[in-house]
Coordinates of C-alpha atoms (C1' of nucleotides) in Angstrom, one line a residue:
Chain A
X5 CA 107.5 149.1 193.8
X6 CA 107.4 152.4 194.2
X7 CA 107.9 152.9 190.3
X8 CA 107.3 156.9 190.7
X9 CA 110.5 156.9 192.5
X10 CA 112.3 155.5 189.1
X11 CA 110.6 157.8 186.9
X12 CA 113.2 160.6 186.9
X13 CA 116.3 158.2 186.6
X14 CA 114.5 156.3 184.2
X15 CA 114.2 159.5 182.1
X16 CA 117.6 160.8 183.0
X17 CA 118.8 160.2 179.5
X18 CA 118.5 156.6 177.9
X19 CA 122.4 156.6 176.6
X20 CA 122.5 154.2 173.8
X21 CA 125.3 152.3 172.6
X22 CA 124.9 151.3 168.8
X23 CA 125.2 147.6 168.2
X24 CA 128.5 146.3 166.5
X25 CA 127.7 144.8 163.6
X26 CA 128.7 140.9 163.9
X27 CA 132.0 140.3 162.5
X28 CA 132.8 138.5 159.9
X29 CA 133.3 134.1 159.5
X30 CA 133.3 134.0 162.9
X31 CA 132.1 130.1 163.0
X32 CA 135.4 129.4 161.4
X33 CA 137.0 130.0 164.7
X34 CA 136.2 128.0 168.0
X35 CA 136.8 131.7 170.1
X36 CA 136.9 135.2 168.8
X37 CA 140.4 136.4 169.6
X38 CA 141.3 140.1 168.7
X39 CA 144.1 142.2 169.7
X40 CA 145.8 146.7 170.2
X41 CA 148.8 145.9 169.1
X42 CA 150.5 150.0 169.8
X43 CA 153.7 150.7 169.7
X44 CA 154.4 152.2 172.9
X45 CA 156.5 155.1 171.7
X46 CA 154.1 157.4 173.1
X47 CA 151.0 158.4 174.9
X48 CA 147.6 156.7 173.0
X49 CA 145.4 159.6 171.7
X50 CA 141.9 159.1 170.0
X51 CA 142.6 157.5 167.1
X52 CA 144.3 154.7 168.5
X53 CA 141.4 154.2 171.0
X54 CA 139.3 153.3 168.3
X55 CA 140.8 150.0 167.0
X56 CA 141.5 149.5 170.7
X57 CA 137.9 149.6 172.2
X58 CA 136.3 147.7 168.7
X59 CA 138.8 145.1 169.5
X60 CA 137.9 145.1 173.0
X61 CA 133.9 145.2 172.4
X62 CA 133.9 142.4 169.6
X63 CA 136.5 140.1 172.1
X64 CA 133.7 141.4 174.8
X65 CA 130.3 140.4 172.6
X66 CA 131.6 136.8 171.2
X67 CA 132.8 135.8 174.7
X68 CA 136.3 135.8 173.4
X69 CA 140.0 136.8 173.9
X70 CA 141.1 139.9 174.3
X71 CA 144.9 140.9 173.6
X72 CA 147.3 143.6 174.5
X73 CA 150.9 143.5 172.0
X74 CA 153.4 146.0 172.5
X75 CA 154.8 146.8 168.9
X76 CA 157.9 147.8 170.6
X77 CA 160.7 146.8 167.3
X78 CA 162.7 149.7 166.0
X79 CA 164.6 150.7 168.9
X80 CA 165.7 153.2 166.3
X81 CA 163.7 155.5 165.2
X82 CA 160.5 154.7 167.2
X83 CA 162.8 154.3 169.8
X84 CA 160.2 153.3 172.8
X85 CA 159.3 155.7 175.2
X86 CA 160.0 153.3 178.8
X87 CA 156.7 154.4 180.9
X88 CA 154.6 154.4 178.0
X89 CA 154.0 150.9 178.6
X90 CA 153.0 151.6 181.3
X91 CA 150.6 154.4 180.6
X92 CA 149.1 153.1 177.5
X93 CA 147.2 150.4 179.8
X94 CA 146.8 153.1 182.1
X95 CA 144.6 155.2 179.5
X96 CA 142.9 151.5 178.1
X97 CA 141.5 150.8 182.4
X98 CA 140.4 154.6 182.3
X99 CA 139.1 153.8 179.0
X100 CA 137.1 150.9 181.0
X101 CA 139.1 148.4 178.9
X102 CA 140.9 145.1 179.9
X103 CA 143.0 142.0 178.4
X104 CA 143.4 138.4 178.9
X105 CA 146.9 138.2 177.6
X106 CA 150.2 141.0 177.2
X107 CA 152.7 140.8 175.2
X108 CA 156.0 142.6 174.8
X109 CA 157.3 141.8 171.7
X110 CA 160.9 142.9 172.2
X111 CA 160.9 140.1 175.2
X112 CA 159.5 138.0 171.9
X113 CA 162.5 138.2 169.6
X114 CA 163.9 134.1 169.2
X115 CA 160.8 133.5 168.3
X116 CA 161.0 135.9 165.4
X117 CA 164.0 134.3 164.5
X118 CA 163.0 130.4 164.6
X119 CA 160.1 131.7 162.1
X120 CA 162.5 133.8 159.7
X121 CA 164.9 130.4 159.7
X122 CA 162.0 128.4 158.9
X123 CA 160.4 131.1 155.7
X124 CA 164.0 131.1 154.7
X125 CA 164.6 127.4 154.9
X126 CA 161.2 127.2 152.8
X127 CA 162.9 129.4 150.1
X128 CA 160.3 131.8 151.2
X129 CA 162.8 134.5 152.3
X130 CA 166.2 135.4 151.7
X131 CA 168.9 137.4 153.0
X132 CA 170.0 140.6 150.4
X133 CA 173.0 142.0 151.1
X134 CA 172.5 144.9 148.4
X135 CA 172.3 148.2 149.7
X136 CA 169.0 149.9 149.8
X137 CA 169.5 152.4 146.6
X138 CA 170.3 149.2 144.3
X139 CA 167.8 147.2 145.8
X140 CA 165.2 149.7 144.6
X141 CA 166.5 149.5 141.1
X142 CA 166.1 146.1 140.9
X143 CA 162.7 146.7 142.0
X144 CA 162.1 149.2 139.8
X145 CA 162.7 147.2 136.9
X146 CA 161.1 144.4 138.2
X147 CA 164.8 142.7 137.9
X148 CA 165.9 140.1 141.2
X149 CA 168.5 141.4 142.9
X150 CA 171.4 138.4 142.8
X151 CA 171.1 137.6 146.4
X152 CA 167.3 136.2 145.9
X153 CA 168.5 133.2 144.3
X154 CA 171.0 132.3 146.6
X155 CA 170.3 128.3 147.9
X156 CA 168.1 128.3 151.6
X157 CA 171.0 127.0 153.0
X158 CA 173.2 130.3 151.8
X159 CA 171.5 132.8 153.8
X160 CA 171.0 131.0 156.8
X161 CA 174.2 131.5 157.0
X162 CA 174.4 135.0 156.3
X163 CA 171.2 134.9 158.5
X164 CA 173.1 133.9 161.0
X165 CA 175.6 136.1 160.3
X166 CA 173.6 139.2 160.5
X167 CA 172.7 138.1 163.9
X168 CA 176.4 137.0 165.2
X169 CA 176.8 141.2 164.7
X170 CA 179.3 140.7 161.3
X171 CA 177.1 143.0 159.3
X172 CA 176.5 146.8 160.2
X173 CA 173.4 148.2 159.7
X174 CA 172.2 148.4 156.9
X175 CA 174.4 145.8 155.2
X176 CA 171.7 143.1 155.0
X177 CA 168.9 142.5 155.3
X178 CA 166.1 139.8 155.4
X179 CA 163.9 140.0 152.6
X180 CA 160.5 138.1 151.7
X181 CA 160.3 136.4 148.3
X182 CA 157.0 138.2 146.7
X183 CA 156.4 138.7 143.0
X184 CA 158.1 140.8 141.1
X185 CA 155.7 142.5 138.1
X186 CA 153.6 143.7 141.6
X187 CA 152.9 146.4 140.1
X188 CA 152.7 148.3 143.6
X189 CA 156.7 148.1 144.2
X190 CA 156.0 148.5 147.4
X191 CA 155.1 145.0 148.0
X192 CA 157.7 143.7 146.1
X193 CA 160.4 141.4 148.1
X194 CA 159.6 143.6 151.9
X195 CA 161.9 143.6 154.5
X196 CA 161.2 141.2 157.1
X197 CA 164.1 141.3 159.6
X198 CA 167.4 144.5 160.0
X199 CA 170.2 145.5 161.6
X200 CA 169.5 148.0 164.2
X201 CA 173.0 149.0 165.8
X202 CA 172.1 148.7 169.7
X203 CA 175.6 149.7 171.1
X204 CA 174.3 152.8 169.8
X205 CA 170.3 153.1 169.8
X206 CA 169.9 150.4 172.8
X207 CA 166.1 149.1 173.3
X208 CA 164.6 150.3 176.8
X209 CA 163.9 146.5 177.6
X210 CA 166.5 144.8 176.0
X211 CA 169.6 147.1 176.2
X212 CA 172.1 146.0 173.3
X213 CA 171.2 142.0 173.4
X214 CA 169.2 142.2 169.8
X215 CA 170.8 143.6 166.9
X216 CA 168.9 142.2 164.6
X217 CA 165.2 143.2 164.3
X218 CA 161.4 142.2 162.8
X219 CA 160.2 144.9 160.8
X220 CA 156.5 145.6 161.7
X221 CA 155.1 143.3 159.1
X222 CA 157.3 140.3 159.7
X223 CA 156.4 140.7 163.3
X224 CA 152.2 141.8 163.2
X225 CA 152.2 139.2 161.0
X226 CA 153.8 136.3 163.3
X227 CA 152.4 137.1 166.4
X228 CA 148.8 137.8 165.5
X229 CA 149.6 133.5 164.2
X230 CA 151.1 132.8 167.0
X231 CA 149.1 134.2 168.9
X232 CA 145.7 132.6 167.2
X233 CA 144.2 136.4 166.8
X234 CA 141.4 135.1 164.6
X235 CA 139.9 139.1 163.9
X236 CA 141.9 142.1 163.3
X237 CA 140.7 145.8 163.4
X238 CA 143.2 148.2 162.3
X239 CA 143.5 151.6 161.1
X240 CA 143.3 151.3 157.2
X241 CA 146.7 152.6 156.5
X242 CA 147.4 149.6 157.6
X243 CA 145.9 147.6 154.2
X244 CA 148.7 147.5 152.3
X245 CA 150.4 145.3 155.3
X246 CA 147.9 142.6 154.9
X247 CA 149.0 142.3 151.4
X248 CA 152.4 142.3 153.0
X249 CA 151.9 139.6 155.5
X250 CA 150.3 137.4 153.4
X251 CA 153.3 136.1 152.2
X252 CA 154.8 135.3 154.8
X253 CA 151.1 133.1 155.6
X254 CA 151.0 131.9 152.4
X255 CA 155.4 130.3 152.3
X256 CA 154.0 128.5 156.1
X257 CA 151.0 127.6 155.3
X258 CA 149.3 129.5 157.3
X259 CA 145.7 130.9 156.9
X260 CA 145.2 135.0 157.9
X261 CA 143.0 136.4 160.2
X262 CA 139.8 138.2 159.2
X263 CA 140.6 142.0 158.6
X264 CA 138.6 144.7 158.7
X265 CA 140.6 148.0 158.1
X266 CA 139.3 150.8 160.0
X267 CA 139.5 155.2 158.8
X268 CA 141.0 157.3 160.9
X269 CA 139.7 160.0 163.9
X270 CA 140.8 162.7 164.5
X271 CA 140.4 165.3 166.7
X272 CA 138.7 169.4 165.8
X273 CA 141.2 171.9 166.2
X274 CA 143.5 169.3 168.2
X275 CA 146.9 167.7 167.5
X276 CA 147.0 164.1 167.5
X277 CA 149.7 162.9 165.7
X278 CA 152.8 161.8 167.9
X279 CA 154.6 163.5 165.2
X280 CA 153.0 167.1 165.9
X281 CA 152.9 166.8 170.0
X282 CA 156.6 165.7 169.8
X283 CA 156.9 169.0 168.1
X284 CA 155.1 170.7 170.7
X285 CA 157.0 169.3 172.9
X286 CA 160.1 170.4 172.2
X287 CA 159.6 173.6 171.2
X288 CA 156.9 174.4 175.2
X289 CA 158.7 174.0 177.7
X290 CA 155.3 174.7 179.8
X291 CA 154.2 171.1 177.5
X292 CA 153.2 168.5 179.3
X293 CA 151.8 165.5 177.3
X294 CA 148.4 165.6 179.0
X295 CA 148.8 169.3 177.5
X296 CA 144.9 170.5 177.1
X297 CA 145.8 171.1 173.2
X298 CA 146.4 167.8 172.7
X299 CA 144.2 165.1 171.6
X300 CA 145.6 162.1 174.1
X301 CA 143.7 160.8 176.1
X302 CA 145.4 161.9 178.9
X303 CA 145.2 165.5 177.7
X304 CA 141.2 164.2 177.3
X305 CA 140.7 163.2 181.4
X306 CA 142.7 165.9 182.4
X307 CA 140.1 168.2 180.7
X308 CA 137.6 166.0 182.2
X309 CA 136.2 164.5 179.1
X310 CA 134.3 161.2 181.4
X311 CA 135.8 158.1 179.7
X312 CA 131.7 157.1 178.4
X313 CA 132.0 160.0 176.1
X314 CA 134.9 158.5 174.5
X315 CA 133.4 155.6 174.5
X316 CA 129.7 157.0 172.9
X317 CA 131.9 158.6 170.3
X318 CA 133.9 155.5 169.2
X319 CA 131.0 153.5 168.6
X320 CA 128.8 155.9 167.6
X321 CA 131.3 156.5 164.2
X322 CA 130.9 153.2 164.4
X323 CA 132.8 150.1 162.4
X324 CA 134.0 150.7 158.8
X325 CA 136.3 151.6 157.4
X326 CA 136.1 156.0 156.4
X327 CA 137.4 158.1 158.2
X328 CA 135.9 160.5 160.8
X329 CA 137.0 164.2 162.7
X330 CA 134.9 164.7 165.6
X331 CA 134.3 168.5 166.0
X332 CA 135.1 169.8 169.3
X333 CA 131.3 171.0 170.4
X334 CA 130.2 167.5 169.6
X335 CA 132.8 166.7 172.1
X336 CA 131.6 169.1 174.3
X337 CA 127.8 168.6 173.9
X338 CA 128.3 165.1 174.9
X339 CA 130.0 164.7 178.4
X340 CA 127.8 168.3 179.1
X341 CA 125.4 166.3 179.0
X342 CA 126.6 163.7 181.3
X343 CA 128.0 166.0 183.6
X344 CA 125.2 168.6 183.6
X345 CA 123.3 166.4 186.1
X346 CA 126.6 166.1 188.6
X347 CA 129.1 168.7 188.1
X348 CA 128.1 171.4 191.2
X349 CA 127.5 174.7 190.4
X350 CA 129.9 177.5 191.6
X351 CA 130.2 181.1 190.5
X352 CA 133.2 182.7 189.4
X353 CA 134.4 186.2 187.0
X354 CA 136.3 187.1 185.1
X355 CA 138.3 190.3 184.1
X356 CA 136.3 191.5 187.7
X357 CA 135.1 195.3 188.7
X358 CA 133.8 195.4 192.1
X359 CA 130.1 197.0 192.9
X360 CA 129.4 198.7 196.1
X361 CA 126.2 198.3 196.9
X362 CA 124.0 200.3 199.3
X363 CA 120.5 199.9 200.9
X364 CA 120.8 195.9 201.9
X365 CA 118.7 195.2 204.0
X366 CA 120.5 194.0 207.4
X367 CA 118.3 191.1 207.8
X368 CA 119.8 187.9 208.0
X369 CA 117.7 186.3 204.8
X370 CA 119.3 189.1 203.1
X371 CA 123.3 188.7 204.1
X372 CA 123.2 184.8 204.7
X373 CA 122.3 183.2 201.5
X374 CA 122.3 179.4 201.2
X375 CA 122.2 178.1 198.0
X376 CA 122.4 175.1 196.5
X377 CA 125.1 173.6 194.5
X378 CA 122.2 171.8 191.7
X379 CA 118.8 172.7 191.0
X380 CA 117.7 169.5 191.2
X381 CA 120.3 166.9 192.9
X382 CA 120.2 167.4 196.3
X383 CA 122.9 165.1 197.0
X384 CA 125.5 168.0 195.9
X385 CA 124.3 169.8 198.7
X386 CA 124.9 173.5 199.7
X387 CA 127.0 176.5 200.7
X388 CA 126.6 179.6 202.3
X389 CA 127.4 183.2 201.4
X390 CA 127.6 185.3 204.5
X391 CA 127.8 189.2 202.8
X392 CA 128.4 190.5 206.5
X393 CA 127.4 193.2 208.1
X394 CA 129.1 195.9 206.5
X395 CA 126.5 199.3 205.7
X396 CA 127.3 198.6 201.7
X397 CA 127.9 195.2 200.5
X398 CA 131.1 194.8 197.9
X399 CA 130.5 192.5 195.3
X400 CA 132.3 191.5 191.9
X401 CA 131.0 191.1 188.4
X402 CA 132.5 190.2 185.2
X403 CA 133.6 193.2 183.7
X404 CA 132.0 191.8 180.5
X405 CA 128.5 192.3 183.3
X406 CA 129.9 196.0 184.4
X407 CA 129.0 196.9 180.7
X408 CA 125.3 195.3 180.6
X409 CA 124.8 197.7 184.2
X410 CA 126.4 201.2 182.5
X411 CA 124.3 199.9 180.0
X412 CA 120.8 198.8 181.0
X413 CA 121.5 200.7 184.6
X414 CA 120.4 197.6 186.4
X415 CA 121.1 193.5 187.4
X416 CA 120.7 191.0 188.9
X417 CA 122.4 189.5 191.0
X418 CA 122.0 185.6 190.8
X419 CA 120.0 184.3 193.6
X420 CA 121.2 187.6 195.8
X421 CA 119.2 190.5 194.7
X422 CA 118.5 193.5 191.8
X423 CA 120.7 196.2 192.0
X424 CA 120.6 199.6 189.7
X425 CA 123.6 201.8 189.6
X426 CA 124.4 205.4 191.0
X427 CA 127.4 205.9 189.9
X428 CA 130.4 204.6 188.0
X429 CA 134.1 204.9 186.9
X430 CA 136.9 203.3 185.5
X431 CA 136.7 199.2 187.3
X432 CA 134.6 200.6 189.5
X433 CA 130.9 201.1 190.4
X434 CA 128.4 202.1 193.2
X435 CA 124.4 200.7 193.0
X436 CA 122.1 200.6 195.5
X437 CA 119.9 197.4 196.5
X438 CA 116.2 197.6 194.6
X439 CA 114.6 194.2 196.0
X440 CA 115.2 190.8 195.9
X441 CA 112.4 189.4 193.7
X442 CA 113.2 188.3 191.0
X443 CA 109.6 188.9 189.3
X444 CA 110.6 192.0 189.7
X445 CA 113.8 191.7 187.7
X446 CA 111.8 189.4 185.4
X447 CA 109.8 192.0 184.6
X448 CA 112.6 194.5 184.2
X449 CA 113.7 192.5 181.8
X450 CA 117.7 192.7 183.8
X451 CA 119.9 189.9 183.3
X452 CA 120.9 187.4 185.9
X453 CA 124.7 187.5 186.3
X454 CA 127.1 185.4 188.4
X455 CA 128.9 187.6 190.9
X456 CA 131.6 187.1 194.0
X457 CA 131.8 188.7 197.2
X458 CA 134.2 190.8 197.6
X459 CA 134.4 189.4 201.5
X460 CA 135.3 186.4 200.9
X461 CA 136.8 185.3 197.3
X462 CA 139.3 182.7 196.1
X463 CA 141.8 183.1 193.1
X464 CA 140.6 181.3 190.5
X465 CA 143.5 180.0 187.4
X466 CA 141.8 178.4 184.7
X467 CA 144.2 176.9 181.8
X468 CA 141.9 177.5 179.0
X469 CA 143.4 175.9 175.5
X470 CA 142.1 178.1 172.4
X471 CA 143.7 176.4 169.1
X472 CA 147.5 175.8 169.4
X473 CA 147.4 178.9 171.9
X474 CA 147.5 177.7 175.4
X475 CA 145.8 180.9 178.0
X476 CA 145.7 181.3 181.3
X477 CA 142.4 183.1 182.3
X478 CA 143.1 184.7 186.2
X479 CA 139.3 185.0 187.9
X480 CA 137.8 185.4 191.2
X481 CA 135.3 182.1 192.9
X482 CA 133.1 181.4 195.8
X483 CA 135.1 181.0 198.4
X484 CA 133.8 177.5 198.3
X485 CA 135.3 176.0 195.4
X486 CA 137.8 175.2 197.9
X487 CA 136.6 172.6 199.4
X488 CA 136.1 170.7 196.4
X489 CA 138.4 167.5 195.9
X490 CA 140.9 167.9 192.9
X491 CA 139.8 166.5 190.1
X492 CA 136.0 167.8 190.5
X493 CA 134.7 168.1 187.1
X494 CA 132.4 171.9 188.0
X495 CA 130.0 174.4 186.3
X496 CA 131.2 178.1 186.4
X497 CA 128.1 179.5 186.2
X498 CA 127.2 181.3 182.5
X499 CA 131.3 180.2 181.9
X500 CA 131.3 176.8 181.6
X501 CA 133.1 173.5 183.2
X502 CA 136.3 173.4 184.2
X503 CA 138.3 170.6 185.9
X504 CA 140.2 171.6 189.6
X505 CA 143.3 170.4 189.5
X506 CA 144.8 171.5 192.7
X507 CA 143.5 173.7 196.1
X508 CA 146.3 175.9 197.0
X509 CA 146.8 177.4 200.9
X510 CA 142.7 177.8 200.6
X511 CA 143.1 180.7 198.8
X512 CA 143.9 179.7 195.4
X513 CA 142.6 177.2 192.8
X514 CA 143.8 176.1 189.9
X515 CA 141.5 174.5 186.9
X516 CA 141.3 173.2 183.7
X517 CA 138.7 174.7 180.8
X518 CA 136.9 172.0 179.6
X519 CA 134.4 172.8 177.7
X520 CA 131.6 175.4 178.0
Chain B
rG24 C1' 155.9 154.4 141.2
rC25 C1' 152.0 152.4 143.1
rC26 C1' 147.8 151.6 146.1
rG27 C1' 143.3 152.5 149.5
rC28 C1' 139.3 156.6 150.5
rG29 C1' 135.7 159.7 151.0
rG30 C1' 132.2 164.0 148.7
rU31 C1' 124.6 164.4 153.0
rA32 C1' 122.0 170.6 156.5
rG33 C1' 126.4 176.8 158.8
rU34 C1' 129.4 172.9 161.1
rA35 C1' 130.6 167.3 162.2
rU36 C1' 128.1 162.8 161.2
rA37 C1' 124.5 158.4 160.7
rG38 C1' 122.4 155.5 156.9
rC39 C1' 125.1 153.8 151.7
rC40 C1' 128.1 146.5 151.9
rA41 C1' 122.5 143.2 151.8
rG42 C1' 117.8 149.4 146.7
rG43 C1' 111.9 150.6 148.8
rC44 C1' 110.2 151.5 155.9
rC45 C1' 114.8 157.6 153.8
rA46 C1' 109.8 163.3 151.6
rA47 C1' 116.8 160.6 154.9
rG48 C1' 119.0 160.0 161.8
rU49 C1' 121.9 162.6 165.0
rA50 C1' 124.8 166.3 167.5
rU51 C1' 126.3 171.7 166.9
rG52 C1' 124.8 176.0 165.3
rC53 C1' 120.6 179.2 164.9
rG54 C1' 114.9 180.9 165.8
rG55 C1' 111.1 180.7 169.1
rG56 C1' 109.1 178.1 174.2
rC57 C1' 109.6 176.3 178.9
rC58 C1' 112.7 176.2 184.2
rU59 C1' 111.1 180.2 191.4
rU60 C1' 119.6 178.2 191.1
rU61 C1' 117.3 182.5 188.9
rC62 C1' 122.4 180.6 183.8
rG63 C1' 126.1 181.6 178.2
rA64 C1' 123.6 174.6 181.7
rG65 C1' 119.5 171.6 180.9
rC66 C1' 114.4 170.2 179.2
rC67 C1' 111.1 170.8 174.4
rC68 C1' 109.5 172.9 169.4
rG69 C1' 110.6 174.0 164.5
rU70 C1' 114.8 175.2 160.6
rG71 C1' 118.1 172.7 157.6
rA72 C1' 121.3 168.4 153.3
rC73 C1' 122.0 163.2 149.7
rC74 C1' 129.5 166.8 144.4
rC75 C1' 127.7 166.9 138.8
rG76 C1' 126.5 163.9 134.5
rG77 C1' 124.9 159.2 132.8
rG78 C1' 123.0 154.7 133.0
rU79 C1' 120.8 149.7 135.4
rU80 C1' 115.7 149.5 137.8
rC81 C1' 108.3 149.3 138.6
rA82 C1' 112.1 152.1 142.1
rA83 C1' 118.9 154.7 143.9
rA84 C1' 121.7 158.8 149.2
rU85 C1' 121.9 153.7 148.5
rC86 C1' 124.0 149.9 142.5
rC87 C1' 127.5 150.7 137.4
rC88 C1' 130.4 154.2 134.7
rG89 C1' 132.6 158.9 133.7
rG90 C1' 133.4 164.2 135.6
rC91 C1' 135.3 167.2 139.6
rC92 C1' 136.9 168.0 144.0
rG93 C1' 139.0 166.6 148.8
rC94 C1' 141.9 163.2 152.0
rG95 C1' 144.8 159.2 153.4
rG96 C1' 149.2 155.5 152.9
rC97 C1' 153.2 152.2 151.2
rA98 C1' 158.9 151.6 149.5
rC99 C1' 164.5 148.3 156.4
rC100 C1' 158.1 153.5 160.6
rA101 C1' 154.6 151.4 163.6

RNA sequence: GCCGCGGUAGUAUAGCCAGGCCAAGUAUGCGGGCCUUUCGAGCCCGUGACCCGGGUUCAAAUCCCGGCCGCGGCACCA
């Protein structure tokens, strides 16, 4: 109809999403079923988002089913965090991921017991009563331990005893029979179920109801089969696990799903690993799980990183086994691209210095400024800065720009006027109005700097991560900043993008630094 | 003890499986230009790289062998 009206929109920036390579052997399956299986012992981070998003995208592309499964079968070492179940779902939703089915492993224990019995009955597993170190010796010498050749019946009986609470932690485990000749000792007769004393380490969901717990490999392997998963996308650190699970599948006559191992995703300068985050959390009173120094999805969200950017990064890195370190500069750049057209622009000054300007004409055109929040996005509206009728107009500029003023003797205050320095002493300057024309400023080569009127401003605190340090920048900003809702991404002119967190009694604003 | 992965511009990466369309793509950085919101933002142009050695081939960043360097994983965590 009016094609020209759509020009701008189309040119806005065609963010093309990279197409996913085809999944292997889809024709073998009626429907593609993928899954994401986090351990709810902590919040998920950018690295977890990779398999999550790719699994989801594949399910969608093939019109299949995407499964969310909580792997919470270690009440002792990786004890689930009660709030993590919900938090993970929230983070996934934020990323635009939805799931068709949801499972919680700690609620499926009887299923694992059943499969374990079947496996033992078929001679594919046995109950081992060796102490850990004892077994290790046998294994390294490629000898079988004394319990290995027990009859299935005997093992089954011992398994029931395990379940009844007869054994203590470490006294009995169920081992999957593999091949003693395996060159990789870590594969040999791996543990499928072990005892965890839940009276001492209660599970947040099931308390002390169960004392025999499946290991990751057993539970994951069984569940992938039981829930009909056809394609597994997971970190390449799981490559060995596939080999382990294969023994269970073979013993039970199951066919193993297709597996794609993904490389790790790191975020430059940010803490991703759970253990490191927990370390910082334990050390610092201030830190929260969404501390902007962390690479958790919550932290990225808090910093104003848009979910589309996280998606874009993951799709860009693609489906492969190579690790990738995402540079923060890149994240910032992608985010800026999307934020710039929609972020209102406001002036703020850090480390402020006061400047008194005389000779500013008293007519309204010079004293009452109407400024748009964005040069090209009119929908963001505008605000008015009223400089009053005093003889001198007082503004704050940053100490850095104050240095420029001293050096060059003149400056242009962004969208206001040109000034020249009359006198200065530490932290204060007197200047003279020399006109409002931008052309003059340009010809004179004046630097154009942001400023805040002394007459009306808000205090601004910006939380800024610098490496592992967290700094709080204190400054002042135009009072109009307080009119935005918390959560708004704002561009502080010549400073960077900031996400508003709190607006306190209209005179104080707290924000988190997103990026330049 | 054992298993696996990677080395592409200053930085981070794509391409490698299916060799030629790669005198190597993207982002950032850097240099220049543009924008009457004036900017450290944005837009445009430019700059710059296939770890080393050998082999296969008409043809190799891509395949094979060796070397050097870096990284990750497993063994009753997930």
